[in-house]
PDB file of C-alpha atoms in Angstrom:
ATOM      1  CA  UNK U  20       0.000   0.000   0.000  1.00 88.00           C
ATOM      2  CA  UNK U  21       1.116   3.654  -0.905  1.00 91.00           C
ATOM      3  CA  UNK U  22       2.012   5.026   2.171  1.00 90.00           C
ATOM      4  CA  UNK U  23      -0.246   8.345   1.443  1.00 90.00           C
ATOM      5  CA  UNK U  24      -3.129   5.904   1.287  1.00 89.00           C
ATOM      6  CA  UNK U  25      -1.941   4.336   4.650  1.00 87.00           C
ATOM      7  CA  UNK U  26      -1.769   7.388   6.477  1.00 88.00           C
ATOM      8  CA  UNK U  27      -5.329   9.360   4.917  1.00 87.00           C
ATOM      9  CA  UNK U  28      -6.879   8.578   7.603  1.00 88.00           C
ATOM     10  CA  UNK U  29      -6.685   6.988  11.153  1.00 88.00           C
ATOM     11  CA  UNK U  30      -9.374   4.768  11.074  1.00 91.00           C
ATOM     12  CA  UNK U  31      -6.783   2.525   8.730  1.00 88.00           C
ATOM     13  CA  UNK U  32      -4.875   1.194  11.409  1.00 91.00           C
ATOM     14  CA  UNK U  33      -7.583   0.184  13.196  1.00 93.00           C
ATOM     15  CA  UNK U  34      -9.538  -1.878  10.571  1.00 94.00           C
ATOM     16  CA  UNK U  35      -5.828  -2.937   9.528  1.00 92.00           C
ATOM     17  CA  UNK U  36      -5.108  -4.556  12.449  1.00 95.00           C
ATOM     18  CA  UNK U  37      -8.325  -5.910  13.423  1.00 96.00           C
ATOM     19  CA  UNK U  38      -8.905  -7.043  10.031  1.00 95.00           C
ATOM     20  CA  UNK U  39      -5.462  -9.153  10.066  1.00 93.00           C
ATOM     21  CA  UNK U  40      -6.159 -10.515  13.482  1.00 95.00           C
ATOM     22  CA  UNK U  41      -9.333 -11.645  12.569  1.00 95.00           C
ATOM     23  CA  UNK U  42      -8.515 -13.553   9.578  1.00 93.00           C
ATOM     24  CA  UNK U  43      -5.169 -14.895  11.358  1.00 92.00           C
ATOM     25  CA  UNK U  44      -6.433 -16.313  14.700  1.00 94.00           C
ATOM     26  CA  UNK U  45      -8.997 -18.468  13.290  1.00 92.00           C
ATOM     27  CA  UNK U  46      -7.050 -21.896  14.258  1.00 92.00           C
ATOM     28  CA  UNK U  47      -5.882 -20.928  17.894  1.00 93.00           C
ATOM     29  CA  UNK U  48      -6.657 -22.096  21.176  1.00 91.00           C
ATOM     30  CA  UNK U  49      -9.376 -19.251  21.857  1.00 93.00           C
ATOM     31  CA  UNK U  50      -9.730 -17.545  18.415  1.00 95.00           C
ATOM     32  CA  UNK U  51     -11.320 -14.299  20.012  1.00 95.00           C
ATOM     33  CA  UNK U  52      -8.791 -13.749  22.992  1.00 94.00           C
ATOM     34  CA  UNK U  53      -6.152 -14.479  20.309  1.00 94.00           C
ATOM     35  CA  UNK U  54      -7.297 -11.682  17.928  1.00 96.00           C
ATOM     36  CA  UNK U  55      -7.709  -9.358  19.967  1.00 95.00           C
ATOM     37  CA  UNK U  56      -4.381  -9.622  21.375  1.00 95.00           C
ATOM     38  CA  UNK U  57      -3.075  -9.523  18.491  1.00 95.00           C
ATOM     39  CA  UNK U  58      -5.576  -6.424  16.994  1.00 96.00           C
ATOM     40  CA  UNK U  59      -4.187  -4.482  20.162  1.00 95.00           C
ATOM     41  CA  UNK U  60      -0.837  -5.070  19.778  1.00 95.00           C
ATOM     42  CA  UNK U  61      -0.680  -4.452  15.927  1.00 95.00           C
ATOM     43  CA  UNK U  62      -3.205  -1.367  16.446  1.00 95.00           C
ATOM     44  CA  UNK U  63      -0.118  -0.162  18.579  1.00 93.00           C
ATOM     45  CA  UNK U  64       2.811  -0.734  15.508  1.00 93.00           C
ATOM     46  CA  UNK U  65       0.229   0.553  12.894  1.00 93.00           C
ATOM     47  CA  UNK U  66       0.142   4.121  14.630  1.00 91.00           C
ATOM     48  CA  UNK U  67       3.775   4.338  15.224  1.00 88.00           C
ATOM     49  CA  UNK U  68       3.839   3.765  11.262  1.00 89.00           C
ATOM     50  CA  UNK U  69       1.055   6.185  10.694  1.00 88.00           C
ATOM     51  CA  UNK U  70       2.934   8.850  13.149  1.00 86.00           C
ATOM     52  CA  UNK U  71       6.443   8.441  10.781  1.00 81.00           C
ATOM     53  CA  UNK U  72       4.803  11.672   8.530  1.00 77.00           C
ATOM     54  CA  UNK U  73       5.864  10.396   5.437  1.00 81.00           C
ATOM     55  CA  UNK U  74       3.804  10.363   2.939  1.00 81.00           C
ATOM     56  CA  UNK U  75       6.152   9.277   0.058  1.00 88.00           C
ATOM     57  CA  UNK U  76       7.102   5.757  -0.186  1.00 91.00           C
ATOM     58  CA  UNK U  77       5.762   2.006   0.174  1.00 93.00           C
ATOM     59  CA  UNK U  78       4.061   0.765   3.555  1.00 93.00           C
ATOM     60  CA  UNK U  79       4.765  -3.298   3.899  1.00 95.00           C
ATOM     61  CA  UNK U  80       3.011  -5.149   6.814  1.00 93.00           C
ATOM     62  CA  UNK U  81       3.903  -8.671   6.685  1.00 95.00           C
ATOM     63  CA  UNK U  82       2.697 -11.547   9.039  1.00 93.00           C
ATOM     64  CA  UNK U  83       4.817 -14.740   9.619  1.00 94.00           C
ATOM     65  CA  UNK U  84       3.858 -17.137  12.020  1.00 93.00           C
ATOM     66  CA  UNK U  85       6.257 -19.864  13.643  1.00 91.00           C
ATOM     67  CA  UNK U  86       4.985 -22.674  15.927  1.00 88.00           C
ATOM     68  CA  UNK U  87       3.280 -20.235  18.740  1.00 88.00           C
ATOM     69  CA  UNK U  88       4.714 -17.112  17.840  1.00 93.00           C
ATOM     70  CA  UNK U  89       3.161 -14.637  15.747  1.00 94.00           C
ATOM     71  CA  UNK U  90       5.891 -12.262  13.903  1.00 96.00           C
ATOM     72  CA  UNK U  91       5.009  -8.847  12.202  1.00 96.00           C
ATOM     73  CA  UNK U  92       6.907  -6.881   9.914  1.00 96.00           C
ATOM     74  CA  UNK U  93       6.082  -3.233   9.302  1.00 95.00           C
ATOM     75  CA  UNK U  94       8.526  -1.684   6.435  1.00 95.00           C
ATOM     76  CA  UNK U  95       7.780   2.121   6.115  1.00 93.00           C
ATOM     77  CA  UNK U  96       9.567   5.550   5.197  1.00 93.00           C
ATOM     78  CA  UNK U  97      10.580   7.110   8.155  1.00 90.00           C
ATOM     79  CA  UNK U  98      13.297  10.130   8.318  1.00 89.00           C
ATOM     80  CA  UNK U  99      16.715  10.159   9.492  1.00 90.00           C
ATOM     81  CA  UNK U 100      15.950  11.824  12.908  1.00 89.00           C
ATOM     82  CA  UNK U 101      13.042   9.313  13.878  1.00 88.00           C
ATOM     83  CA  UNK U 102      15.185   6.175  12.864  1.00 90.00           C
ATOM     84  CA  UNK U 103      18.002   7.065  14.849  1.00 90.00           C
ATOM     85  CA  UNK U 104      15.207   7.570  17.743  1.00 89.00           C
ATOM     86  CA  UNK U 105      13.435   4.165  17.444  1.00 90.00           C
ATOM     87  CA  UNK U 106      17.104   2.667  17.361  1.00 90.00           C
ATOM     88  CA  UNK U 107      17.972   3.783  20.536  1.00 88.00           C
ATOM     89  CA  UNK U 108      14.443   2.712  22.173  1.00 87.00           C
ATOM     90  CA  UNK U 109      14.961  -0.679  20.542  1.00 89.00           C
ATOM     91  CA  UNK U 110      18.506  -0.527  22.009  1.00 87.00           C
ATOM     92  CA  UNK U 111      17.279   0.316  25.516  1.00 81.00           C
ATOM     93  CA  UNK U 112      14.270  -2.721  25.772  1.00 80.00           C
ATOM     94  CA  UNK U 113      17.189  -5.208  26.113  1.00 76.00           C
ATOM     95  CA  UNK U 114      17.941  -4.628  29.376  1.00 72.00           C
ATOM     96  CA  UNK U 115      16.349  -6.590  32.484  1.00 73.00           C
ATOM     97  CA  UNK U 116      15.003  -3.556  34.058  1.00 77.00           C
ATOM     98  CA  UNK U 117      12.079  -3.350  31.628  1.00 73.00           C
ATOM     99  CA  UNK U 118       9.116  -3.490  33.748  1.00 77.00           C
ATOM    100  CA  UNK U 119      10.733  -1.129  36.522  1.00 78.00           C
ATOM    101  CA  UNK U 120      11.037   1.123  33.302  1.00 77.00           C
ATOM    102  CA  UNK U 121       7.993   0.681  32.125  1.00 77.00           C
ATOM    103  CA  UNK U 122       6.117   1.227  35.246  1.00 79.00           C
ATOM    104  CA  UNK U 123       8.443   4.831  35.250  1.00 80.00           C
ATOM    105  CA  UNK U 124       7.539   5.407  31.719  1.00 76.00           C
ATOM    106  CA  UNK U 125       3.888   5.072  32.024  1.00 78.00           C
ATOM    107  CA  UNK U 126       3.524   7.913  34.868  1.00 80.00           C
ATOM    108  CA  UNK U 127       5.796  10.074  33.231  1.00 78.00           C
ATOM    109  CA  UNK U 128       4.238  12.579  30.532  1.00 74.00           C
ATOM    110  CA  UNK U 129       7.031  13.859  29.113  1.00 69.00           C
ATOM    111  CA  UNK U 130       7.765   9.969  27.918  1.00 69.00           C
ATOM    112  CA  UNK U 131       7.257   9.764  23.965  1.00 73.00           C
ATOM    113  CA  UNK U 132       4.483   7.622  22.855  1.00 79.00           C
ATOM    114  CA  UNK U 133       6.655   5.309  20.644  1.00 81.00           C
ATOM    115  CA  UNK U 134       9.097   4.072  23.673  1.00 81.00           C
ATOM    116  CA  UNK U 135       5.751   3.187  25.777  1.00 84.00           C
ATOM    117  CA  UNK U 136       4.094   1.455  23.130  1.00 88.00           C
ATOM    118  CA  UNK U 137       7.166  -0.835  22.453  1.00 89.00           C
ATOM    119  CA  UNK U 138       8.214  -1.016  26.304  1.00 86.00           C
ATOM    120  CA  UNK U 139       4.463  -2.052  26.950  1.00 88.00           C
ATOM    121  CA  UNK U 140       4.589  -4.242  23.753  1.00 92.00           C
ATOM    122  CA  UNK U 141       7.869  -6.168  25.579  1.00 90.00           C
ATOM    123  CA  UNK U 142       6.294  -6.086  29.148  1.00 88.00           C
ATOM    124  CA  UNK U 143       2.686  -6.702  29.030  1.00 89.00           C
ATOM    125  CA  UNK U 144       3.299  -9.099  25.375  1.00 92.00           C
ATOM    126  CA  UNK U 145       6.590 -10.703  25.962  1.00 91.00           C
ATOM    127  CA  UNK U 146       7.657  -9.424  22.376  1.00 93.00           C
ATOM    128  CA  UNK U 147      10.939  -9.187  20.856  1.00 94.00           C
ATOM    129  CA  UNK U 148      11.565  -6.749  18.971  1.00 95.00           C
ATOM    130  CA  UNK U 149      14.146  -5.961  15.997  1.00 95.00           C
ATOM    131  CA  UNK U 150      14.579  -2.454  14.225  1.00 94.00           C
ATOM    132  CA  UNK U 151      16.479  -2.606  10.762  1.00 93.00           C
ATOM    133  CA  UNK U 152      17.599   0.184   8.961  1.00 87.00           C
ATOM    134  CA  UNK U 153      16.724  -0.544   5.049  1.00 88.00           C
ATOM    135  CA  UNK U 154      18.932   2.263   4.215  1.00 81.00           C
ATOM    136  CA  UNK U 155      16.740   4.025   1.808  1.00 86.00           C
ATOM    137  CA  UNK U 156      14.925   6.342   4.200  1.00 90.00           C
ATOM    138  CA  UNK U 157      12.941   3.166   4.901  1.00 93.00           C
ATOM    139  CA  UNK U 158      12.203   1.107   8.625  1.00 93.00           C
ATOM    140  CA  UNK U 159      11.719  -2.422   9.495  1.00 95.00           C
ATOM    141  CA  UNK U 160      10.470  -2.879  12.726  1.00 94.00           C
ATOM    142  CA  UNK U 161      10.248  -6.800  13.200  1.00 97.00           C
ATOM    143  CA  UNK U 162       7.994  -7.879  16.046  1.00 97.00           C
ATOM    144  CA  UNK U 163       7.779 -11.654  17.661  1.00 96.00           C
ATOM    145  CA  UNK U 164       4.396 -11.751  19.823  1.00 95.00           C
ATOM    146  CA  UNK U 165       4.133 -15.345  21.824  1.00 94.00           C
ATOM    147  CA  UNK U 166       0.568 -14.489  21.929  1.00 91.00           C
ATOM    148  CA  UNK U 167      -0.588 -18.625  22.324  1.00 88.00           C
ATOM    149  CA  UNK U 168       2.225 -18.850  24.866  1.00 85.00           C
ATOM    150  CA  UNK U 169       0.251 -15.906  26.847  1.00 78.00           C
ATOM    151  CA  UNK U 170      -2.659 -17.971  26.562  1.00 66.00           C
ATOM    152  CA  UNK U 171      -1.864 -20.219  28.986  1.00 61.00           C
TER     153      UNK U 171
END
């Protein structure tokens, strides 16, 4: 999808992501809790996309899915200054303090929305998540959700 089209209006990543969840969590365990784990969680990705501001370009959403884990890949434009931020949020989730940083993030307003949606994403989903630079004024963010494992 043109990434003007994508980011029209924000109603798309909404009926994006619950369309995709829908249609993907048909053979799980519980189908419903399933999708709308996963709705919530790619609702989340979707409007980090949608807040990149680019409006030239390709936007990519791929699905993979592996055993229990559910993997999404969101390829978008996204300028210099925003890439080099998501890098260093990315950089930051690895450490083992994440939910004593999350909890600080969450009652802090000055915190940017993109580092609580991917701290939360880590904490509350157990994702891992992989940023790639394509190089081209382009994003990857790669995101494995164990949503079946949370299931349990």
């Amino acid at each position: 999808m043109d990434m003007a089209s994508f980011t029209a209006d924000w109603l798309h990543c909404d009926q994006l992501s619950n369309y995709v969840a829908r249609m993907v969590s048909h053979d799980r365990r519980d189908p419903v809790r399933h999708s709308n784990l996963l709705s919530s969680a790619l609702n989340e990705l979707l409007e980090m996309s949608f807040r990149s501001e680019a409006n030239d370009g390709e936007f990519v959403c791929n699905f993979y899915r592996c055993q229990e884990t559910e993997r999404i890949e969101l390829i978008f434009p996204c300028p210099t200054e925003q890439r080099q931020f998501y890098r260093k949020i990315v950089l930051g989730l690895k450490n083992r303090r994440a939910v004593i940083n999350y909890c600080n993030l969450i009652t802090n307003d000055a915190a940017s929305d993109g580092q609580a949606i991917l701290l939360g994403l880590v904490v509350n989903y157990d994702a891992e998540i992989q940023i790639r630079d394509l190089g081209i004024g382009t994003l990857a963010f790669i995101v494995d959700l164990p949503l079946e494992r949370l299931l349990n």
